[in-house]
XYZ file of C-alpha atoms in Angstrom:
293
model
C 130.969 247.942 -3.988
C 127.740 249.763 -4.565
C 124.931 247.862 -6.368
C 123.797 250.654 -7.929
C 126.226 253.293 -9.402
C 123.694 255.173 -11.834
C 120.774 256.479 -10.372
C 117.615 257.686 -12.582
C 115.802 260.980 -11.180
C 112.301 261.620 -12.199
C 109.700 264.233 -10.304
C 106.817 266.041 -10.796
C 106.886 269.558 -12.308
C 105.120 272.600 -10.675
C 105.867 271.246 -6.881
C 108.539 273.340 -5.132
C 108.449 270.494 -2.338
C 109.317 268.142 -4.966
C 112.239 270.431 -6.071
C 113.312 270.771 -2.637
C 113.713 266.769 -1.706
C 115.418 266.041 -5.537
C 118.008 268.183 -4.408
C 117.957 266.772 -0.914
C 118.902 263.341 -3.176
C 121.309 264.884 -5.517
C 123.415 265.605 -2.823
C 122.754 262.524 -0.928
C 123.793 260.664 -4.276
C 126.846 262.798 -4.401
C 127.820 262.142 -1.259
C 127.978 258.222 -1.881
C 129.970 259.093 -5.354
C 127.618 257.619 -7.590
C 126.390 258.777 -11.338
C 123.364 260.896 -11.376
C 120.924 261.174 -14.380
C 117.979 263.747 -14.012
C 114.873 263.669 -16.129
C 115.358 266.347 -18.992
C 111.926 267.509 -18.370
C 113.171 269.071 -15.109
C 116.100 271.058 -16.838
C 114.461 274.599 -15.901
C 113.490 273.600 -12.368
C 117.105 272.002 -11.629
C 119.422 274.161 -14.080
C 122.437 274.148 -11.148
C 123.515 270.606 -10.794
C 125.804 270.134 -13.494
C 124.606 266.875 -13.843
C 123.773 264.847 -17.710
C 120.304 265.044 -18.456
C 118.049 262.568 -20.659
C 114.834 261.624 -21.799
C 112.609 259.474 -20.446
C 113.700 256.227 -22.695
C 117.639 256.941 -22.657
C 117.232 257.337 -18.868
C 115.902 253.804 -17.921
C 118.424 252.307 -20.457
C 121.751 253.962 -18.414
C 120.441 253.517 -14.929
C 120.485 251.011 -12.428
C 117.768 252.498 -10.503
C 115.296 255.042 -10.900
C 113.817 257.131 -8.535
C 110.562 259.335 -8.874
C 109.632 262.296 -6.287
C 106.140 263.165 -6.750
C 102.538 261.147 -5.949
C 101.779 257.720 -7.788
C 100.484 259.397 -10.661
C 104.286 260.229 -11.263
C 105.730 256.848 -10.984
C 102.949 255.812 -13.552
C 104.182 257.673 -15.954
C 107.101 256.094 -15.269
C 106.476 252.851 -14.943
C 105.238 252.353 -18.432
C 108.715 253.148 -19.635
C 110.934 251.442 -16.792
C 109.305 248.314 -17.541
C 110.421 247.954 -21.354
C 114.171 247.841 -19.921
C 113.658 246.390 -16.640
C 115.132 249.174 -14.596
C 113.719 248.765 -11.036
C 111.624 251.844 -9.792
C 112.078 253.439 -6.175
C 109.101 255.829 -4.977
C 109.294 258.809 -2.589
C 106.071 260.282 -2.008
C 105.536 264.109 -2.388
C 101.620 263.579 -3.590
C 98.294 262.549 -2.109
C 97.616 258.938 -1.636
C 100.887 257.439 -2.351
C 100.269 253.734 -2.830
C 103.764 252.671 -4.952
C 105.676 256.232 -3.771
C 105.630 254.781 0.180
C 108.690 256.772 0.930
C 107.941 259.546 2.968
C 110.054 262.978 1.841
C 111.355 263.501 5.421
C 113.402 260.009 5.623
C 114.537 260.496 1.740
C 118.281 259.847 3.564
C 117.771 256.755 5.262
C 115.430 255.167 3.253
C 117.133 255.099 -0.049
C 120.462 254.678 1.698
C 119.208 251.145 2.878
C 118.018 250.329 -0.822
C 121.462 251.303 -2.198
C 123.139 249.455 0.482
C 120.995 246.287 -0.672
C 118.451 246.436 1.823
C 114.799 246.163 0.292
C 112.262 244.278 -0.940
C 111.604 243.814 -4.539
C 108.035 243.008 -6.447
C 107.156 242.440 -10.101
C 103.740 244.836 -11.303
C 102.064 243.762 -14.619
C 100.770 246.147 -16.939
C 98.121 245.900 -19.285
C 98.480 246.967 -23.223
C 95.252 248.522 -25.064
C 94.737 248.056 -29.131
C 92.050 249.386 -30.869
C 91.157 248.657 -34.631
C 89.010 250.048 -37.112
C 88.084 247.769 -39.689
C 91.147 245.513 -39.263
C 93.549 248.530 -38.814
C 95.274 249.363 -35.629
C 95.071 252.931 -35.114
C 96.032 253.669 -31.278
C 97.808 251.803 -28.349
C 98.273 252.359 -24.893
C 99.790 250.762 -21.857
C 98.797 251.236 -17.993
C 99.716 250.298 -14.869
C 96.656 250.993 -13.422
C 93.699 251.065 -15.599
C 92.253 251.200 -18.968
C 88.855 253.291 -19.036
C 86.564 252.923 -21.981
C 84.209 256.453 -21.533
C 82.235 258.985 -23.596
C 85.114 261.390 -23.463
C 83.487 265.002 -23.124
C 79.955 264.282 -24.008
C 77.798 263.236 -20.712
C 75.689 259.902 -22.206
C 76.120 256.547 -22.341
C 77.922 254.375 -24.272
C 76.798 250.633 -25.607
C 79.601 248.069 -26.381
C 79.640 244.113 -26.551
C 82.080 242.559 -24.340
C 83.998 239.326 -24.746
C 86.384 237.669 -23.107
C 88.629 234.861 -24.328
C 86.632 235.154 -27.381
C 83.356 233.913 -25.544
C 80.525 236.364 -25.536
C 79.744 238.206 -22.155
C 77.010 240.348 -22.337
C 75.958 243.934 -24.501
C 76.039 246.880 -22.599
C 74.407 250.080 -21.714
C 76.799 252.242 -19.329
C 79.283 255.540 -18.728
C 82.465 253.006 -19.514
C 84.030 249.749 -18.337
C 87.254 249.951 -16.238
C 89.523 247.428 -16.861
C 92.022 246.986 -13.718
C 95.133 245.482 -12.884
C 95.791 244.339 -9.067
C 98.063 247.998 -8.891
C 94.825 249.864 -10.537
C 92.342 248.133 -7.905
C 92.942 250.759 -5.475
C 92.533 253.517 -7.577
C 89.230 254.453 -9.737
C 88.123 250.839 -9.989
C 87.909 251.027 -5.936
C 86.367 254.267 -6.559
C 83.429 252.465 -9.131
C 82.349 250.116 -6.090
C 85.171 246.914 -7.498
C 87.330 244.868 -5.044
C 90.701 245.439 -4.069
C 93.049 242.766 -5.710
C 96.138 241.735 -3.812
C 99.221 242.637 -5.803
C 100.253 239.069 -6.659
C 97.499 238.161 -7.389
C 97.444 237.268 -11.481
C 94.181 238.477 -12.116
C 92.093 241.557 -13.661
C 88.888 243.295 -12.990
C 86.027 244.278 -15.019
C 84.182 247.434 -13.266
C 81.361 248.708 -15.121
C 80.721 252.180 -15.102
C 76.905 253.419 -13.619
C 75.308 250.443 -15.889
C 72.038 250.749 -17.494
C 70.962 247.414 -15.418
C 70.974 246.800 -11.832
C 72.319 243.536 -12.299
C 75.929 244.137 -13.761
C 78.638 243.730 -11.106
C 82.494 243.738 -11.099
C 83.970 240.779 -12.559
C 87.511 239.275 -12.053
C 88.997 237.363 -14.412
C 92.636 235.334 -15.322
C 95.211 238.168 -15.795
C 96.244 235.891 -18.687
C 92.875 236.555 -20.442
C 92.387 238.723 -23.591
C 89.844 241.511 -23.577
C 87.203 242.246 -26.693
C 85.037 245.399 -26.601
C 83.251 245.987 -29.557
C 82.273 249.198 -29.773
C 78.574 249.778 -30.630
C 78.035 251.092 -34.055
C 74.757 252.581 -33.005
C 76.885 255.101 -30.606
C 76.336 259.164 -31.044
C 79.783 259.932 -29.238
C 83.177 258.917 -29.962
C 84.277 256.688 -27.046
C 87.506 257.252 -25.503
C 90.154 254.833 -24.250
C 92.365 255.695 -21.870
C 95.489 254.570 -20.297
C 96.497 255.479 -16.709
C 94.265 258.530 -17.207
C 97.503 259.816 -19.118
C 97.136 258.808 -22.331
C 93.902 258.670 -24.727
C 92.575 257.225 -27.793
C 89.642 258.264 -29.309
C 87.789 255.543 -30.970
C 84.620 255.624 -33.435
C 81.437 253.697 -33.614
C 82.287 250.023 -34.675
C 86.239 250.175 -33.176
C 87.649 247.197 -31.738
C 89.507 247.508 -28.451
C 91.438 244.636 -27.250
C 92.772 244.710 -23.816
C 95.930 241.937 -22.658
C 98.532 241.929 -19.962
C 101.904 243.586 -21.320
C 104.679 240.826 -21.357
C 107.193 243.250 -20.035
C 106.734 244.348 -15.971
C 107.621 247.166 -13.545
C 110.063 246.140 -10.778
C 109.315 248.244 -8.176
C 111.121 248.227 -4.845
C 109.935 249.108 -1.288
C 112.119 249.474 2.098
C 112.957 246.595 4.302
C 109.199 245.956 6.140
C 106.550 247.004 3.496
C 103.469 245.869 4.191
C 100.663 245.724 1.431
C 97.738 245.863 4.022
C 99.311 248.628 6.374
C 99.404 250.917 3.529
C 95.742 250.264 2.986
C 94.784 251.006 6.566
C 97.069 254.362 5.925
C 95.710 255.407 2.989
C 92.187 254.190 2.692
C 91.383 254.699 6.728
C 90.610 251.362 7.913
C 90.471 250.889 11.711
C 93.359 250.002 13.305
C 94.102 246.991 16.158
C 91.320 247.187 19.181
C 93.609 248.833 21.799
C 95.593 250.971 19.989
């Protein structure tokens, strides 16, 4: 009996190749008799299937598994709603990097046939939820997988904030932002601000600071179990921005609150039989491989 008899589809719109290998699955799926639900957002670019569409929410809520075609950006988006039900998240990669979407497009077949037939290996991702208050009111949220980015939005100067964590004081600052990354988000544009790469499991979070004013400011990792403060400077000319995953903003004023906390809820995400973490780095990030090979 199949473990999984209602499959999820989710892709990126605008790609013809991610078109192409969606199909390639709906008639893989079809083949093995199982329910299909496709993203209603690609109604246009699949409008032949005959199969029930859904939202985004309704979607995770009716399948057992849910599988996203596009680049990691994609399964971000999906992520933050997969995790509020639990459905576990398959990636096949038809973008760029590909860090969570490690299934290449030309094994679509074989790989996901091994995942429905049982074979994979499963992982838990936390995420981390963003609140920010003015004068004691909450007036935006966000949740990432990846990141949340404190920045100056459109206007090019810096920013000035007071940062505390576990409600100790840290320091003020002078700087383009603070990036606040999960162990998911440490590859992405935390790596990209000079911060370490986290190992996946590990339970922890990291503070990147964003071209600081002083020399001496430096990444900082901290308990994942922490909670964040940033008090927005009221001396600030721009309204700072606060975003989520780069997908999803809040625009805060001069004397905002933002408090950053990992998300009780987490992403399942599942990988074929023989992932391994630090191959993918050497794949995507170009480290050297063995001597001799």
């Amino acid at each position: 009996m199949e473990q999984f008899k209602t499959i999820g589809l989710i892709g990126r719109l605008g790609s013809a190749k991610v078109i192409d290998t969606l199909e390639r699955l709906i008639r893989f799926l079809g083949e093995r008799q199982l329910d299909v639900i496709i993203d209603e957002s690609l109604a246009a670019a699949l409008s032949d299937h005959g199969l029930p569409l859904a939202e985004r929410e309704a979607l995770a809520e009716r399948s057992d598994l849910v599988i996203v075609v596009g680049g990691d950006g994609s399964l971000l988006g999906a992520a933050r709603t997969m995790c509020r039900t639990g459905t576990p998240v398959l990636g096949v990669n038809r973008g760029r990097l590909g860090f969570l979407t490690d299934i290449s497009p030309d094994e679509v077949e074989t790989r996901v046939g091994e995942v429905l037939d049982g074979n994979y290996e499963s992982e838990q991702r936390f995420l981390l939820e963003a609140e920010v208050y003015r004068d004691g009111e909450l007036v935006g949220t966000a949740d990432a997988l990846n990141d949340i980015v404190t920045h100056p939005g459109k206007v090019a100067r810096m920013i000035e904030f007071e940062l505390f964590i576990q409600n100790q004081f840290v320091y003020s600052q002078r700087s383009d932002g603070l990036i606040v990354a999960t162990p998911t988000g440490s590859t992405a544009y935390a790596l990209s601000g000079g911060g370490p790469i986290l190992h996946p499991k590990l339970e922890a979070m990291v503070l990147v600071p964003m071209f600081p004013h002083t020399l001496s400011s430096r990444p900082l990792v901290i308990d994942a179990a922490s909670e964040i403060r940033i008090h927005i400077g009221d001396a600030n000319e721009a309204d700072p921005h606060v975003s989520g995953d780069g997908q999803t903003q809040i625009v805060s004023k001069p004397g905002d609150v933002l408090i950053i906390r990992r998300k009780a809820q987490r992403l399942t995400l599942f990988h074929p039989l023989g992932h391994n973490y630090f191959e993918t780095c050497r794949s995507k990030l170009g480290w050297s491989s063995r001597m001799g090979d």
